[in-house]
mmCIF file of C-alpha atoms in Angstrom:
data_model
loop_
_atom_site.group_PDB
_atom_site.id
_atom_site.type_symbol
_atom_site.label_atom_id
_atom_site.label_comp_id
_atom_site.label_asym_id
_atom_site.label_seq_id
_atom_site.Cartn_x
_atom_site.Cartn_y
_atom_site.Cartn_z
ATOM 1 C CA GLY A 1 13.104 -8.853 8.744
ATOM 2 C CA GLN A 2 10.207 -9.248 6.404
ATOM 3 C CA ASN A 3 9.930 -11.400 3.315
ATOM 4 C CA ILE A 4 6.736 -11.379 1.304
ATOM 5 C CA ASP A 5 6.609 -13.205 -2.013
ATOM 6 C CA GLN A 6 3.992 -13.223 -4.735
ATOM 7 C CA PRO A 7 4.173 -13.942 -8.461
ATOM 8 C CA THR A 8 5.128 -11.008 -10.629
ATOM 9 C CA GLU A 9 2.594 -11.533 -13.393
ATOM 10 C CA MET A 10 -0.430 -13.686 -14.176
ATOM 11 C CA THR A 11 -2.780 -13.925 -17.129
ATOM 12 C CA ALA A 12 -6.311 -15.303 -17.070
ATOM 13 C CA THR A 13 -9.359 -15.378 -19.304
ATOM 14 C CA GLU A 14 -12.545 -13.406 -18.795
ATOM 15 C CA GLY A 15 -15.082 -15.484 -16.886
ATOM 16 C CA ALA A 16 -12.460 -17.795 -15.404
ATOM 17 C CA ILE A 17 -11.154 -18.185 -11.857
ATOM 18 C CA VAL A 18 -7.659 -17.126 -10.828
ATOM 19 C CA GLN A 19 -5.733 -17.686 -7.605
ATOM 20 C CA ILE A 20 -2.947 -15.306 -6.579
ATOM 21 C CA ASN A 21 -0.629 -16.721 -3.941
ATOM 22 C CA CYS A 22 1.345 -14.918 -1.268
ATOM 23 C CA THR A 23 3.890 -16.399 1.120
ATOM 24 C CA TYR A 24 5.395 -14.499 3.988
ATOM 25 C CA GLN A 25 8.022 -14.740 6.685
ATOM 26 C CA THR A 26 7.640 -11.994 9.273
ATOM 27 C CA SER A 27 8.836 -11.407 12.796
ATOM 28 C CA GLY A 28 5.283 -10.953 14.026
ATOM 29 C CA PHE A 29 1.790 -11.302 12.640
ATOM 30 C CA ASN A 30 -1.284 -9.145 13.182
ATOM 31 C CA GLY A 31 -3.072 -9.937 9.957
ATOM 32 C CA LEU A 32 -2.782 -10.014 6.187
ATOM 33 C CA PHE A 33 -4.305 -7.591 3.714
ATOM 34 C CA TRP A 34 -4.980 -7.697 0.010
ATOM 35 C CA TYR A 35 -5.147 -4.488 -2.000
ATOM 36 C CA GLN A 36 -6.062 -3.860 -5.620
ATOM 37 C CA GLN A 37 -4.270 -1.201 -7.627
ATOM 38 C CA HIS A 38 -5.248 -0.177 -11.124
ATOM 39 C CA ALA A 39 -2.571 1.413 -13.271
ATOM 40 C CA GLY A 40 -1.967 5.020 -12.303
ATOM 41 C CA GLU A 41 -4.269 4.841 -9.299
ATOM 42 C CA ALA A 42 -4.017 4.366 -5.546
ATOM 43 C CA PRO A 43 -4.235 0.968 -3.869
ATOM 44 C CA THR A 44 -7.708 0.138 -2.578
ATOM 45 C CA PHE A 45 -8.544 -2.320 0.188
ATOM 46 C CA LEU A 46 -9.939 -5.725 -0.795
ATOM 47 C CA SER A 47 -9.717 -8.043 2.201
ATOM 48 C CA TYR A 48 -8.249 -8.734 5.618
ATOM 49 C CA ASN A 49 -7.484 -12.089 7.249
ATOM 50 C CA VAL A 50 -6.215 -12.597 10.776
ATOM 51 C CA LEU A 51 -7.535 -16.108 11.500
ATOM 52 C CA ASP A 52 -6.993 -19.245 9.444
ATOM 53 C CA GLY A 53 -9.577 -19.942 6.821
ATOM 54 C CA LEU A 54 -11.475 -18.417 3.958
ATOM 55 C CA GLU A 55 -13.082 -14.986 3.883
ATOM 56 C CA GLU A 56 -15.561 -14.501 1.072
ATOM 57 C CA LYS A 57 -16.678 -11.154 -0.278
ATOM 58 C CA GLY A 58 -18.639 -11.361 -3.497
ATOM 59 C CA ARG A 59 -16.453 -12.493 -6.371
ATOM 60 C CA PHE A 60 -13.325 -12.174 -4.236
ATOM 61 C CA SER A 61 -12.195 -14.562 -1.500
ATOM 62 C CA SER A 62 -9.047 -14.604 0.578
ATOM 63 C CA PHE A 63 -7.526 -17.527 2.440
ATOM 64 C CA LEU A 64 -4.982 -17.627 5.238
ATOM 65 C CA SER A 65 -2.854 -20.349 6.806
ATOM 66 C CA ARG A 66 -0.760 -18.853 9.584
ATOM 67 C CA SER A 67 1.174 -22.060 10.242
ATOM 68 C CA LYS A 68 2.297 -22.160 6.612
ATOM 69 C CA GLY A 69 2.811 -18.417 6.207
ATOM 70 C CA TYR A 70 0.547 -18.559 3.186
ATOM 71 C CA SER A 71 -2.393 -16.693 1.754
ATOM 72 C CA TYR A 72 -4.204 -16.573 -1.532
ATOM 73 C CA LEU A 73 -6.665 -14.266 -3.207
ATOM 74 C CA LEU A 74 -9.266 -15.985 -5.344
ATOM 75 C CA LEU A 75 -11.053 -14.032 -8.048
ATOM 76 C CA LYS A 76 -14.096 -15.672 -9.626
ATOM 77 C CA GLU A 77 -16.011 -14.820 -12.784
ATOM 78 C CA LEU A 78 -13.175 -12.625 -13.962
ATOM 79 C CA GLN A 79 -14.042 -9.373 -15.663
ATOM 80 C CA MET A 80 -11.874 -7.155 -17.829
ATOM 81 C CA LYS A 81 -11.918 -4.525 -15.101
ATOM 82 C CA ASP A 82 -10.124 -6.966 -12.796
ATOM 83 C CA SER A 83 -6.925 -6.329 -14.749
ATOM 84 C CA ALA A 84 -4.811 -4.660 -12.082
ATOM 85 C CA SER A 85 -1.997 -5.255 -9.625
ATOM 86 C CA TYR A 86 -2.838 -7.160 -6.469
ATOM 87 C CA LEU A 87 -0.773 -6.366 -3.414
ATOM 88 C CA CYS A 88 -0.299 -8.682 -0.462
ATOM 89 C CA ALA A 89 0.591 -6.874 2.778
ATOM 90 C CA VAL A 90 1.334 -8.176 6.246
ATOM 91 C CA SER A 91 0.825 -6.340 9.494
ATOM 92 C CA ASP A 92 3.501 -7.435 11.925
ATOM 93 C CA SER A 93 3.661 -6.405 15.546
ATOM 94 C CA GLY A 94 4.786 -2.928 14.547
ATOM 95 C CA TYR A 95 3.398 0.235 13.151
ATOM 96 C CA ALA A 96 2.741 -0.263 9.463
ATOM 97 C CA LEU A 97 2.085 -2.681 6.654
ATOM 98 C CA ASN A 98 4.815 -4.581 4.841
ATOM 99 C CA PHE A 99 3.936 -4.942 1.199
ATOM 100 C CA GLY A 100 4.924 -7.549 -1.325
ATOM 101 C CA LYS A 101 5.968 -6.338 -4.762
ATOM 102 C CA GLY A 102 2.548 -7.047 -6.213
ATOM 103 C CA THR A 103 1.115 -9.364 -8.849
ATOM 104 C CA SER A 104 0.105 -7.840 -12.160
ATOM 105 C CA LEU A 105 -3.014 -9.624 -13.433
ATOM 106 C CA LEU A 106 -4.030 -9.365 -17.078
ATOM 107 C CA VAL A 107 -7.524 -10.517 -17.975
ATOM 108 C CA THR A 108 -7.920 -11.379 -21.633
ATOM 109 C CA PRO A 109 -11.133 -11.748 -23.662
ATOM 110 C CA ILE B 1 -15.999 14.333 0.319
ATOM 111 C CA ALA B 2 -14.221 12.242 2.928
ATOM 112 C CA GLY B 3 -10.808 10.877 2.113
ATOM 113 C CA ILE B 4 -7.201 11.779 1.542
ATOM 114 C CA THR B 5 -5.937 14.446 -0.781
ATOM 115 C CA GLN B 6 -2.400 14.920 -2.019
ATOM 116 C CA ALA B 7 -0.760 17.830 -3.781
ATOM 117 C CA PRO B 8 0.684 18.301 -6.251
ATOM 118 C CA THR B 9 -0.545 15.554 -8.585
ATOM 119 C CA SER B 10 2.772 15.585 -10.370
ATOM 120 C CA GLN B 11 5.957 17.605 -10.291
ATOM 121 C CA ILE B 12 9.214 17.872 -12.185
ATOM 122 C CA LEU B 13 11.993 19.110 -9.964
ATOM 123 C CA ALA B 14 15.634 20.038 -10.485
ATOM 124 C CA ALA B 15 18.148 18.146 -8.401
ATOM 125 C CA GLY B 16 19.162 20.021 -5.291
ATOM 126 C CA ARG B 17 15.840 21.795 -4.896
ATOM 127 C CA ARG B 18 13.665 21.540 -1.808
ATOM 128 C CA MET B 19 10.167 20.136 -2.211
ATOM 129 C CA THR B 20 7.228 19.505 0.108
ATOM 130 C CA LEU B 21 4.520 17.027 -0.779
ATOM 131 C CA ARG B 22 1.256 17.756 0.937
ATOM 132 C CA CYS B 23 -1.200 15.266 2.390
ATOM 133 C CA THR B 24 -4.489 16.004 4.138
ATOM 134 C CA GLN B 25 -7.142 13.627 5.459
ATOM 135 C CA ASP B 26 -10.581 14.434 6.825
ATOM 136 C CA MET B 27 -11.414 11.065 8.369
ATOM 137 C CA ARG B 28 -9.974 12.002 11.761
ATOM 138 C CA HIS B 29 -7.600 9.066 11.513
ATOM 139 C CA ASN B 30 -4.856 8.961 14.087
ATOM 140 C CA ALA B 31 -2.165 7.318 11.973
ATOM 141 C CA MET B 32 -0.675 8.516 8.714
ATOM 142 C CA TYR B 33 2.010 7.115 6.433
ATOM 143 C CA TRP B 34 4.157 8.019 3.469
ATOM 144 C CA TYR B 35 5.155 5.367 0.923
ATOM 145 C CA ARG B 36 7.085 5.465 -2.293
ATOM 146 C CA GLN B 37 6.307 3.062 -5.104
ATOM 147 C CA ASP B 38 8.917 2.117 -7.658
ATOM 148 C CA LEU B 39 8.654 -0.385 -10.484
ATOM 149 C CA GLY B 40 9.802 -3.795 -9.340
ATOM 150 C CA LEU B 41 10.141 -2.730 -5.704
ATOM 151 C CA GLY B 42 6.584 -2.290 -4.569
ATOM 152 C CA LEU B 43 5.424 0.065 -1.844
ATOM 153 C CA ARG B 44 8.063 1.001 0.687
ATOM 154 C CA LEU B 45 7.391 2.949 3.870
ATOM 155 C CA ILE B 46 9.287 6.219 4.247
ATOM 156 C CA HIS B 47 7.906 7.717 7.462
ATOM 157 C CA TYR B 48 4.854 7.262 9.616
ATOM 158 C CA SER B 49 2.992 8.977 12.425
ATOM 159 C CA ASN B 50 0.851 7.102 14.937
ATOM 160 C CA THR B 51 -0.698 10.263 16.316
ATOM 161 C CA ALA B 52 -0.369 14.033 16.055
ATOM 162 C CA GLY B 53 2.948 15.200 17.433
ATOM 163 C CA THR B 54 4.814 11.935 16.871
ATOM 164 C CA THR B 55 6.657 10.573 13.859
ATOM 165 C CA GLY B 56 8.834 7.570 13.098
ATOM 166 C CA LYS B 57 11.148 6.243 10.417
ATOM 167 C CA GLY B 58 10.141 3.544 7.993
ATOM 168 C CA GLU B 59 12.181 1.372 5.679
ATOM 169 C CA VAL B 60 13.620 4.141 3.456
ATOM 170 C CA PRO B 61 13.709 7.422 5.446
ATOM 171 C CA ASP B 62 17.012 8.913 4.228
ATOM 172 C CA GLY B 63 16.614 12.217 2.404
ATOM 173 C CA TYR B 64 13.070 12.755 3.685
ATOM 174 C CA SER B 65 11.542 14.457 6.698
ATOM 175 C CA VAL B 66 7.986 14.730 8.004
ATOM 176 C CA SER B 67 6.029 16.642 10.598
ATOM 177 C CA ARG B 68 2.641 16.069 12.195
ATOM 178 C CA ALA B 69 1.484 19.312 13.759
ATOM 179 C CA ASN B 70 -2.189 18.303 13.717
ATOM 180 C CA THR B 71 -4.369 15.277 12.992
ATOM 181 C CA ASP B 72 -5.231 16.151 9.416
ATOM 182 C CA ASP B 73 -1.931 17.092 7.770
ATOM 183 C CA PHE B 74 1.227 15.078 7.181
ATOM 184 C CA PRO B 75 3.646 16.851 4.802
ATOM 185 C CA LEU B 76 6.707 15.107 3.388
ATOM 186 C CA THR B 77 9.769 17.222 2.651
ATOM 187 C CA LEU B 78 12.730 16.482 0.431
ATOM 188 C CA ALA B 79 15.414 18.859 1.652
ATOM 189 C CA SER B 80 17.655 18.520 -1.403
ATOM 190 C CA ALA B 81 16.153 16.330 -4.095
ATOM 191 C CA VAL B 82 18.227 13.721 -5.935
ATOM 192 C CA PRO B 83 17.323 11.729 -9.075
ATOM 193 C CA SER B 84 16.927 8.506 -7.050
ATOM 194 C CA GLN B 85 13.934 10.131 -5.380
ATOM 195 C CA THR B 86 12.044 9.996 -8.656
ATOM 196 C CA SER B 87 9.016 7.921 -7.724
ATOM 197 C CA VAL B 88 5.302 7.881 -7.082
ATOM 198 C CA TYR B 89 4.550 8.934 -3.517
ATOM 199 C CA PHE B 90 1.440 7.745 -1.709
ATOM 200 C CA CYS B 91 0.119 9.085 1.545
ATOM 201 C CA ALA B 92 -2.131 6.802 3.592
ATOM 202 C CA SER B 93 -4.035 6.907 6.846
ATOM 203 C CA SER B 94 -5.611 4.461 9.276
ATOM 204 C CA GLN B 95 -7.797 4.764 12.332
ATOM 205 C CA SER B 96 -4.953 3.937 14.689
ATOM 206 C CA GLY B 97 -1.324 3.046 14.423
ATOM 207 C CA GLY B 98 0.405 -0.030 15.753
ATOM 208 C CA GLY B 99 -2.358 -2.395 14.843
ATOM 209 C CA PRO B 100 -3.914 -4.145 11.875
ATOM 210 C CA ASP B 101 -6.072 -1.267 10.741
ATOM 211 C CA THR B 102 -7.026 -0.862 7.118
ATOM 212 C CA GLN B 103 -4.981 1.822 5.446
ATOM 213 C CA TYR B 104 -6.620 4.197 2.987
ATOM 214 C CA PHE B 105 -4.481 5.719 0.285
ATOM 215 C CA GLY B 106 -4.421 9.101 -1.366
ATOM 216 C CA PRO B 107 -4.239 9.439 -5.159
ATOM 217 C CA GLY B 108 -0.459 9.832 -5.191
ATOM 218 C CA THR B 109 2.113 12.369 -6.354
ATOM 219 C CA ARG B 110 4.316 11.535 -9.318
ATOM 220 C CA LEU B 111 7.684 13.186 -8.741
ATOM 221 C CA THR B 112 10.486 13.399 -11.287
ATOM 222 C CA VAL B 113 13.876 14.710 -10.197
ATOM 223 C CA LEU B 114 16.200 15.714 -13.021
#
């Protein structure tokens, strides 16, 4: 079975840094994805990690530790437009992604 | 414009009626997926197709059927809708199935079953 956990909600201030954690227990592992989803819109791809370590892409970074079953998404220099849900998803040895329930991030002025 | 389109955008449906949600992609992706998204439950896979002519069941397939006659289209049918099928439905595609390919999502269909 699959078990993917992430916090339900987080609040952070504009200009700050926020870290969204994701832990997983899966029967196989082919990589971990982070998606962003604004209210009423489709999820959009942010990052992909398959090896341990940090992947940096502009203001967003994603970290993976396979031995710990742990990932985080780091958002720097937060902007109001970063208010959205952030979805952690794991690709196991099968056919599709297994999604966590998502973390709703509210950025306040 | 390359991407995935879904139709209709939203629909209100009487229980017991049949409904087909349409999904078309023009990226020549081999794999396509249908998810439903419900508050507090996240995205759950209904059905998938790794390539034209093949389909498979996901986590919540009951009450739904799919077909994949060609690469571009992947319709989802509710044979006899029930209120528990009220949800937002997302179609997605990826270059290939069975591997860690990035999935690209359509804009979604908001379905209400009364």
